[in-house]
PDB file of C-alpha atoms and ligand atoms in Angstrom:
ATOM      1  CA  MET A   1     -14.207  -1.970 -17.536  1.00 97.00           C
ATOM      2  CA  LYS A   2     -10.685  -3.086 -16.746  1.00 98.00           C
ATOM      3  CA  ILE A   3     -10.211  -5.226 -13.630  1.00 98.00           C
ATOM      4  CA  ILE A   4      -6.806  -5.632 -12.017  1.00 98.00           C
ATOM      5  CA  ILE A   5      -6.254  -8.022  -9.117  1.00 98.00           C
ATOM      6  CA  ASP A   6      -2.930  -8.058  -7.267  1.00 98.00           C
ATOM      7  CA  SER A   7      -1.377  -7.368  -3.871  1.00 98.00           C
ATOM      8  CA  ALA A   8      -2.285  -4.093  -2.144  1.00 98.00           C
ATOM      9  CA  GLY A   9       1.226  -2.756  -2.784  1.00 98.00           C
ATOM     10  CA  LYS A  10       1.174  -3.652  -6.464  1.00 98.00           C
ATOM     11  CA  ILE A  11      -2.245  -2.127  -7.138  1.00 98.00           C
ATOM     12  CA  ALA A  12      -1.129   1.114  -5.457  1.00 98.00           C
ATOM     13  CA  ALA A  13       1.878   1.205  -7.794  1.00 98.00           C
ATOM     14  CA  LEU A  14      -0.204   0.374 -10.877  1.00 98.00           C
ATOM     15  CA  ALA A  15      -2.837   2.986 -10.058  1.00 98.00           C
ATOM     16  CA  ALA A  16      -0.091   5.563  -9.441  1.00 98.00           C
ATOM     17  CA  GLN A  17       1.224   4.820 -12.917  1.00 98.00           C
ATOM     18  CA  GLN A  18      -2.135   5.928 -14.321  1.00 98.00           C
ATOM     19  CA  TYR A  19      -1.534   9.326 -12.686  1.00 98.00           C
ATOM     20  CA  VAL A  20       2.007   9.465 -14.092  1.00 98.00           C
ATOM     21  CA  ASP A  21       0.694   8.775 -17.598  1.00 98.00           C
ATOM     22  CA  LEU A  22      -2.181  11.248 -17.301  1.00 98.00           C
ATOM     23  CA  LEU A  23      -0.052  14.110 -15.983  1.00 98.00           C
ATOM     24  CA  LYS A  24       2.583  13.513 -18.647  1.00 98.00           C
ATOM     25  CA  ARG A  25      -0.078  13.732 -21.324  1.00 98.00           C
ATOM     26  CA  LYS A  26      -2.042  16.528 -19.635  1.00 98.00           C
ATOM     27  CA  PRO A  27      -0.040  18.399 -16.960  1.00 98.00           C
ATOM     28  CA  ASN A  28      -3.046  20.540 -16.009  1.00 98.00           C
ATOM     29  CA  ALA A  29      -5.348  17.547 -15.489  1.00 98.00           C
ATOM     30  CA  ILE A  30      -8.197  17.752 -13.006  1.00 98.00           C
ATOM     31  CA  LEU A  31      -8.039  14.990 -10.423  1.00 98.00           C
ATOM     32  CA  GLY A  32     -10.967  13.719  -8.393  1.00 98.00           C
ATOM     33  CA  GLY A  33      -9.813  12.883  -4.867  1.00 98.00           C
ATOM     34  CA  ALA A  34     -11.118  10.332  -2.386  1.00 98.00           C
ATOM     35  CA  THR A  35     -10.555   9.708   1.306  1.00 97.00           C
ATOM     36  CA  GLY A  36     -10.664   6.598   3.509  1.00 94.00           C
ATOM     37  CA  SER A  37      -8.119   3.875   4.235  1.00 95.00           C
ATOM     38  CA  THR A  38      -8.094   2.498   0.702  1.00 97.00           C
ATOM     39  CA  PRO A  39      -6.261   5.318  -1.137  1.00 98.00           C
ATOM     40  CA  LEU A  40      -3.492   5.674   1.464  1.00 98.00           C
ATOM     41  CA  GLY A  41      -1.102   3.324  -0.361  1.00 98.00           C
ATOM     42  CA  LEU A  42      -1.725   5.099  -3.647  1.00 98.00           C
ATOM     43  CA  TYR A  43      -1.206   8.521  -2.061  1.00 98.00           C
ATOM     44  CA  ALA A  44       2.047   7.362  -0.439  1.00 98.00           C
ATOM     45  CA  GLU A  45       3.211   6.149  -3.846  1.00 98.00           C
ATOM     46  CA  LEU A  46       2.274   9.469  -5.499  1.00 98.00           C
ATOM     47  CA  VAL A  47       4.243  11.334  -2.823  1.00 98.00           C
ATOM     48  CA  ARG A  48       7.241   9.066  -3.434  1.00 98.00           C
ATOM     49  CA  LEU A  49       7.066   9.523  -7.199  1.00 98.00           C
ATOM     50  CA  ASN A  50       6.702  13.283  -6.807  1.00 98.00           C
ATOM     51  CA  LYS A  51       9.762  13.494  -4.548  1.00 98.00           C
ATOM     52  CA  ALA A  52      11.671  11.323  -7.040  1.00 98.00           C
ATOM     53  CA  GLY A  53      10.797  13.767  -9.819  1.00 98.00           C
ATOM     54  CA  GLU A  54       8.772  11.217 -11.757  1.00 98.00           C
ATOM     55  CA  ILE A  55       5.466  13.076 -11.542  1.00 98.00           C
ATOM     56  CA  SER A  56       4.554  16.715 -11.128  1.00 98.00           C
ATOM     57  CA  PHE A  57       1.246  18.133  -9.913  1.00 98.00           C
ATOM     58  CA  LYS A  58       2.296  21.758 -10.307  1.00 98.00           C
ATOM     59  CA  ASP A  59      -0.272  22.544 -12.991  1.00 98.00           C
ATOM     60  CA  ALA A  60      -2.906  20.055 -11.811  1.00 98.00           C
ATOM     61  CA  SER A  61      -5.999  20.789  -9.783  1.00 98.00           C
ATOM     62  CA  SER A  62      -8.389  18.641  -7.827  1.00 98.00           C
ATOM     63  CA  PHE A  63     -11.937  18.251  -6.615  1.00 98.00           C
ATOM     64  CA  ASN A  64     -12.634  15.886  -3.744  1.00 98.00           C
ATOM     65  CA  LEU A  65     -15.694  13.717  -3.540  1.00 98.00           C
ATOM     66  CA  ASP A  66     -17.160  14.614  -0.207  1.00 97.00           C
ATOM     67  CA  GLU A  67     -16.954  16.177   3.242  1.00 97.00           C
ATOM     68  CA  TYR A  68     -18.680  15.757   6.581  1.00 97.00           C
ATOM     69  CA  VAL A  69     -21.288  18.408   7.339  1.00 97.00           C
ATOM     70  CA  GLY A  70     -20.302  20.439  10.393  1.00 96.00           C
ATOM     71  CA  LEU A  71     -16.545  19.831  10.267  1.00 95.00           C
ATOM     72  CA  ASP A  72     -14.282  22.589   9.017  1.00 93.00           C
ATOM     73  CA  GLY A  73     -10.900  21.934   7.464  1.00 94.00           C
ATOM     74  CA  THR A  74      -9.043  22.235  10.777  1.00 93.00           C
ATOM     75  CA  HIS A  75     -10.926  19.280  12.297  1.00 94.00           C
ATOM     76  CA  ASP A  76      -8.646  16.276  12.190  1.00 93.00           C
ATOM     77  CA  GLN A  77     -11.458  14.057  10.857  1.00 94.00           C
ATOM     78  CA  SER A  78     -12.467  16.451   8.095  1.00 96.00           C
ATOM     79  CA  TYR A  79     -11.679  15.292   4.604  1.00 97.00           C
ATOM     80  CA  ARG A  80      -9.857  18.557   3.870  1.00 98.00           C
ATOM     81  CA  TYR A  81      -7.508  17.756   6.732  1.00 97.00           C
ATOM     82  CA  PHE A  82      -7.118  14.176   5.460  1.00 97.00           C
ATOM     83  CA  MET A  83      -6.181  15.343   1.955  1.00 98.00           C
ATOM     84  CA  ASP A  84      -3.727  17.952   3.193  1.00 98.00           C
ATOM     85  CA  HIS A  85      -1.995  15.543   5.549  1.00 98.00           C
ATOM     86  CA  ASN A  86      -1.934  12.478   3.340  1.00 98.00           C
ATOM     87  CA  LEU A  87      -1.266  14.079  -0.027  1.00 98.00           C
ATOM     88  CA  PHE A  88      -1.398  17.790  -0.763  1.00 98.00           C
ATOM     89  CA  ASP A  89       1.153  18.916   1.855  1.00 98.00           C
ATOM     90  CA  HIS A  90       3.698  16.447   0.445  1.00 98.00           C
ATOM     91  CA  ILE A  91       3.440  17.096  -3.299  1.00 98.00           C
ATOM     92  CA  ASP A  92       4.005  20.129  -5.522  1.00 98.00           C
ATOM     93  CA  ILE A  93       0.312  20.854  -6.151  1.00 98.00           C
ATOM     94  CA  ASP A  94      -0.876  24.459  -5.737  1.00 98.00           C
ATOM     95  CA  LYS A  95      -3.135  24.132  -2.682  1.00 98.00           C
ATOM     96  CA  SER A  96      -5.342  26.979  -3.912  1.00 97.00           C
ATOM     97  CA  ARG A  97      -6.366  24.706  -6.781  1.00 98.00           C
ATOM     98  CA  THR A  98      -7.423  21.843  -4.519  1.00 98.00           C
ATOM     99  CA  ARG A  99     -11.101  21.798  -3.672  1.00 98.00           C
ATOM    100  CA  VAL A 100     -13.021  19.850  -1.076  1.00 97.00           C
ATOM    101  CA  PRO A 101     -16.742  20.586  -0.707  1.00 96.00           C
ATOM    102  CA  SER A 102     -17.450  22.843   2.246  1.00 95.00           C
ATOM    103  CA  GLY A 103     -18.994  21.043   5.197  1.00 95.00           C
ATOM    104  CA  ILE A 104     -19.855  24.381   6.768  1.00 96.00           C
ATOM    105  CA  ASP A 105     -21.641  26.271   3.980  1.00 94.00           C
ATOM    106  CA  VAL A 106     -24.002  23.716   2.480  1.00 95.00           C
ATOM    107  CA  SER A 107     -26.588  26.234   1.236  1.00 95.00           C
ATOM    108  CA  ASP A 108     -26.028  25.447  -2.470  1.00 96.00           C
ATOM    109  CA  PRO A 109     -24.271  22.089  -2.860  1.00 96.00           C
ATOM    110  CA  SER A 110     -24.819  21.785  -6.616  1.00 92.00           C
ATOM    111  CA  ALA A 111     -22.695  24.928  -7.101  1.00 96.00           C
ATOM    112  CA  TYR A 112     -19.843  22.405  -6.795  1.00 98.00           C
ATOM    113  CA  ASP A 113     -20.951  20.763 -10.058  1.00 98.00           C
ATOM    114  CA  LYS A 114     -20.883  24.142 -11.766  1.00 98.00           C
ATOM    115  CA  GLU A 115     -17.365  24.759 -10.465  1.00 98.00           C
ATOM    116  CA  ILE A 116     -16.228  21.373 -11.760  1.00 98.00           C
ATOM    117  CA  ALA A 117     -17.804  21.998 -15.147  1.00 98.00           C
ATOM    118  CA  ALA A 118     -16.292  25.506 -15.354  1.00 98.00           C
ATOM    119  CA  ALA A 119     -12.852  24.027 -14.651  1.00 97.00           C
ATOM    120  CA  GLY A 120     -13.292  21.628 -17.562  1.00 98.00           C
ATOM    121  CA  GLY A 121     -14.540  18.479 -15.819  1.00 98.00           C
ATOM    122  CA  VAL A 122     -12.707  15.806 -13.861  1.00 98.00           C
ATOM    123  CA  ASP A 123     -10.163  13.830 -15.895  1.00 98.00           C
ATOM    124  CA  LEU A 124      -9.521  11.040 -13.396  1.00 98.00           C
ATOM    125  CA  GLN A 125     -11.838  10.348 -10.475  1.00 99.00           C
ATOM    126  CA  LEU A 126     -10.615   8.098  -7.689  1.00 98.00           C
ATOM    127  CA  LEU A 127     -13.183   6.079  -5.705  1.00 98.00           C
ATOM    128  CA  GLY A 128     -13.240   3.733  -2.773  1.00 98.00           C
ATOM    129  CA  ILE A 129     -16.333   1.655  -2.112  1.00 98.00           C
ATOM    130  CA  GLY A 130     -18.371   1.327   1.061  1.00 94.00           C
ATOM    131  CA  ASN A 131     -19.344  -2.092   2.397  1.00 93.00           C
ATOM    132  CA  ASN A 132     -22.884  -1.187   1.283  1.00 93.00           C
ATOM    133  CA  GLY A 133     -21.780  -0.163  -2.218  1.00 96.00           C
ATOM    134  CA  HIS A 134     -21.648   3.563  -1.658  1.00 95.00           C
ATOM    135  CA  ILE A 135     -19.342   5.740  -3.764  1.00 98.00           C
ATOM    136  CA  GLY A 136     -18.527   9.067  -2.209  1.00 97.00           C
ATOM    137  CA  PHE A 137     -21.353   9.262   0.312  1.00 95.00           C
ATOM    138  CA  ASN A 138     -23.965   8.164  -2.214  1.00 96.00           C
ATOM    139  CA  GLU A 139     -25.707   5.591  -0.107  1.00 93.00           C
ATOM    140  CA  PRO A 140     -27.951   2.817  -1.507  1.00 95.00           C
ATOM    141  CA  GLY A 141     -31.065   4.295  -3.108  1.00 96.00           C
ATOM    142  CA  THR A 142     -29.382   7.506  -4.292  1.00 97.00           C
ATOM    143  CA  PRO A 143     -30.744   8.383  -7.742  1.00 98.00           C
ATOM    144  CA  PHE A 144     -28.249   7.861 -10.555  1.00 98.00           C
ATOM    145  CA  GLY A 145     -29.152  11.385 -11.754  1.00 98.00           C
ATOM    146  CA  SER A 146     -27.987  13.051  -8.531  1.00 98.00           C
ATOM    147  CA  LEU A 147     -25.607  16.014  -8.470  1.00 98.00           C
ATOM    148  CA  THR A 148     -23.665  17.222  -5.414  1.00 98.00           C
ATOM    149  CA  HIS A 149     -26.043  17.121  -2.460  1.00 98.00           C
ATOM    150  CA  VAL A 150     -26.339  16.748   1.297  1.00 97.00           C
ATOM    151  CA  VAL A 151     -27.022  13.242   2.575  1.00 96.00           C
ATOM    152  CA  GLU A 152     -27.945  11.682   5.860  1.00 94.00           C
ATOM    153  CA  LEU A 153     -25.384   8.965   6.571  1.00 92.00           C
ATOM    154  CA  THR A 154     -26.623   5.434   7.102  1.00 87.00           C
ATOM    155  CA  GLU A 155     -25.971   3.725  10.407  1.00 90.00           C
ATOM    156  CA  SER A 156     -23.707   1.239   8.593  1.00 84.00           C
ATOM    157  CA  THR A 157     -21.521   4.041   7.244  1.00 85.00           C
ATOM    158  CA  ARG A 158     -21.386   5.864  10.587  1.00 92.00           C
ATOM    159  CA  ASP A 159     -20.527   2.587  12.260  1.00 91.00           C
ATOM    160  CA  ALA A 160     -17.758   1.858   9.709  1.00 86.00           C
ATOM    161  CA  ASN A 161     -16.279   5.325  10.302  1.00 89.00           C
ATOM    162  CA  LYS A 162     -16.593   5.476  14.085  1.00 92.00           C
ATOM    163  CA  ARG A 163     -13.094   4.011  14.427  1.00 90.00           C
ATOM    164  CA  PHE A 164     -11.751   7.476  13.602  1.00 89.00           C
ATOM    165  CA  PHE A 165     -13.778   9.265  16.297  1.00 92.00           C
ATOM    166  CA  LYS A 166     -13.892   9.007  20.104  1.00 92.00           C
ATOM    167  CA  SER A 167     -17.386   7.523  19.946  1.00 92.00           C
ATOM    168  CA  ILE A 168     -20.182   6.996  17.435  1.00 92.00           C
ATOM    169  CA  ASP A 169     -21.947  10.073  18.860  1.00 93.00           C
ATOM    170  CA  GLU A 170     -19.164  12.227  17.433  1.00 94.00           C
ATOM    171  CA  VAL A 171     -19.509  10.827  13.901  1.00 95.00           C
ATOM    172  CA  PRO A 172     -21.362  13.472  11.883  1.00 96.00           C
ATOM    173  CA  THR A 173     -24.890  12.514  10.835  1.00 96.00           C
ATOM    174  CA  HIS A 174     -24.717  14.265   7.450  1.00 97.00           C
ATOM    175  CA  ALA A 175     -22.254  14.763   4.635  1.00 96.00           C
ATOM    176  CA  VAL A 176     -22.068  16.640   1.368  1.00 98.00           C
ATOM    177  CA  THR A 177     -21.097  14.499  -1.582  1.00 98.00           C
ATOM    178  CA  MET A 178     -20.684  14.644  -5.314  1.00 98.00           C
ATOM    179  CA  GLY A 179     -23.721  12.894  -6.771  1.00 98.00           C
ATOM    180  CA  VAL A 180     -23.690   9.709  -8.812  1.00 98.00           C
ATOM    181  CA  LYS A 181     -24.096  11.748 -11.978  1.00 98.00           C
ATOM    182  CA  THR A 182     -21.244  14.039 -10.939  1.00 98.00           C
ATOM    183  CA  VAL A 183     -18.992  11.006 -10.545  1.00 98.00           C
ATOM    184  CA  MET A 184     -20.116   9.463 -13.823  1.00 98.00           C
ATOM    185  CA  GLN A 185     -19.204  12.649 -15.713  1.00 98.00           C
ATOM    186  CA  ALA A 186     -15.498  12.096 -15.011  1.00 98.00           C
ATOM    187  CA  ARG A 187     -13.631  11.110 -18.171  1.00 98.00           C
ATOM    188  CA  SER A 188     -11.856   8.211 -16.422  1.00 98.00           C
ATOM    189  CA  ILE A 189     -12.477   6.525 -13.096  1.00 98.00           C
ATOM    190  CA  ILE A 190     -10.363   4.378 -10.792  1.00 98.00           C
ATOM    191  CA  LEU A 191     -12.124   2.344  -8.100  1.00 98.00           C
ATOM    192  CA  MET A 192      -9.946   0.639  -5.494  1.00 98.00           C
ATOM    193  CA  ALA A 193     -10.947  -2.040  -2.990  1.00 98.00           C
ATOM    194  CA  ILE A 194      -8.714  -3.675  -0.404  1.00 98.00           C
ATOM    195  CA  GLY A 195      -9.386  -6.374   2.173  1.00 98.00           C
ATOM    196  CA  PRO A 196     -11.841  -9.215   2.779  1.00 98.00           C
ATOM    197  CA  ALA A 197     -14.637  -6.975   4.098  1.00 96.00           C
ATOM    198  CA  LYS A 198     -15.047  -5.620   0.561  1.00 98.00           C
ATOM    199  CA  ALA A 199     -15.332  -9.039  -1.119  1.00 98.00           C
ATOM    200  CA  PRO A 200     -19.159  -9.390  -1.028  1.00 98.00           C
ATOM    201  CA  ILE A 201     -19.793  -5.887  -2.339  1.00 98.00           C
ATOM    202  CA  MET A 202     -17.191  -6.242  -5.099  1.00 98.00           C
ATOM    203  CA  LYS A 203     -19.037  -9.291  -6.333  1.00 98.00           C
ATOM    204  CA  GLU A 204     -22.335  -7.395  -6.304  1.00 98.00           C
ATOM    205  CA  MET A 205     -20.869  -4.323  -7.932  1.00 98.00           C
ATOM    206  CA  LEU A 206     -19.158  -6.217 -10.745  1.00 98.00           C
ATOM    207  CA  GLN A 207     -21.387  -9.238 -11.300  1.00 98.00           C
ATOM    208  CA  GLY A 208     -24.789  -8.092 -10.056  1.00 98.00           C
ATOM    209  CA  PRO A 209     -27.376  -5.939 -11.829  1.00 98.00           C
ATOM    210  CA  VAL A 210     -26.938  -2.205 -12.305  1.00 98.00           C
ATOM    211  CA  THR A 211     -29.201  -0.857  -9.593  1.00 98.00           C
ATOM    212  CA  GLU A 212     -29.524   2.196  -7.388  1.00 98.00           C
ATOM    213  CA  LYS A 213     -29.520  -0.267  -4.471  1.00 98.00           C
ATOM    214  CA  VAL A 214     -25.783  -0.735  -5.182  1.00 98.00           C
ATOM    215  CA  PRO A 215     -24.546   2.731  -6.166  1.00 98.00           C
ATOM    216  CA  ALA A 216     -21.157   1.467  -7.422  1.00 98.00           C
ATOM    217  CA  SER A 217     -22.895  -0.844  -9.898  1.00 98.00           C
ATOM    218  CA  VAL A 218     -23.516   2.238 -12.065  1.00 98.00           C
ATOM    219  CA  LEU A 219     -19.835   2.077 -13.013  1.00 98.00           C
ATOM    220  CA  GLN A 220     -20.660  -0.877 -15.260  1.00 98.00           C
ATOM    221  CA  LEU A 221     -22.138   1.784 -17.564  1.00 98.00           C
ATOM    222  CA  HIS A 222     -19.077   4.069 -17.640  1.00 98.00           C
ATOM    223  CA  PRO A 223     -16.803   3.829 -20.707  1.00 98.00           C
ATOM    224  CA  ASP A 224     -13.448   4.139 -18.884  1.00 98.00           C
ATOM    225  CA  VAL A 225     -13.246   2.529 -15.455  1.00 98.00           C
ATOM    226  CA  THR A 226     -10.318   0.623 -13.984  1.00 98.00           C
ATOM    227  CA  VAL A 227     -11.045  -1.419 -10.872  1.00 98.00           C
ATOM    228  CA  TYR A 228      -8.031  -2.288  -8.732  1.00 98.00           C
ATOM    229  CA  MET A 229      -8.567  -4.988  -6.095  1.00 98.00           C
ATOM    230  CA  ASP A 230      -6.268  -6.874  -3.809  1.00 98.00           C
ATOM    231  CA  PHE A 231      -6.600 -10.669  -3.699  1.00 98.00           C
ATOM    232  CA  GLU A 232      -8.823 -10.562  -0.612  1.00 98.00           C
ATOM    233  CA  ALA A 233     -11.333  -8.103  -2.047  1.00 98.00           C
ATOM    234  CA  ALA A 234     -11.504 -10.274  -5.183  1.00 98.00           C
ATOM    235  CA  LYS A 235     -11.883 -13.605  -3.436  1.00 98.00           C
ATOM    236  CA  LEU A 236     -15.610 -14.064  -4.193  1.00 98.00           C
ATOM    237  CA  LEU A 237     -15.374 -13.292  -7.917  1.00 96.00           C
TER     238      LEU A 237
HETATM  239  P1  LIG B   1     -12.402   2.856   3.202  1.00 97.81           P
HETATM  240  O1  LIG B   1     -13.727   3.624   2.803  1.00 97.81           O
HETATM  241  O2  LIG B   1     -11.408   3.170   2.120  1.00 97.81           O
HETATM  242  O3  LIG B   1     -11.991   3.453   4.518  1.00 97.81           O
HETATM  243  O4  LIG B   1     -12.737   1.407   3.259  1.00 97.81           O
HETATM  244  C1  LIG B   1     -14.202   3.511   1.496  1.00 97.81           C
HETATM  245  C2  LIG B   1     -15.530   4.213   1.367  1.00 97.81           C
HETATM  246  O5  LIG B   1     -16.322   4.210   2.332  1.00 97.81           O
HETATM  247  O6  LIG B   1     -15.795   4.772   0.291  1.00 97.81           O
END
């Protein structure tokens, strides 16, 4: 595992460089997308580099980690909407090759794993981390062998995300998420963490035992992970 600690701006630029290198080497790479506040700086940097002609997504495709159950892509808090507005609408990717799990048809969630496998597997999966150690919406206790599945969100996750909704009652109670195993099958992984609220969990994830109680700790077992943290997220290491 590679660990990089710098300012939020610098880690966004360094992570973006990983995308530049990957897409130069493999223009039709499959990218694993993530939502939340953390990737916004990286996405802004990718948009800038794309407009500057330094990176092209025209042959790339993507699979996002997760989606709220019950929200369709037109809902402004859906993760499809987030991806379109923060990245896809501003880069040269073919939108028909961008996938976000459906929050409306959740009858066969693990079909998503089959789609990913049929496409050739994710080359570079981006992750944030929840204050409780979740990756995607794999909350503490999720089996490491899990594939894409529907989860009930913990109160702590709903509480963390209520800032985006009018009230906590509007925060969906369920989500569909790639499983821990789905994530671990990516050839390379980037995990980003920004801000002091993430400091305790970064210590647990990196220096604690590998345990299903801290889903992100599984990344200690992956052969190609780069963790990008700002100084505040790294302050307890
Ligand atoms: P955040 O969310 O980037 O908004 O902190 C991360 C996560 O919950 O995975």
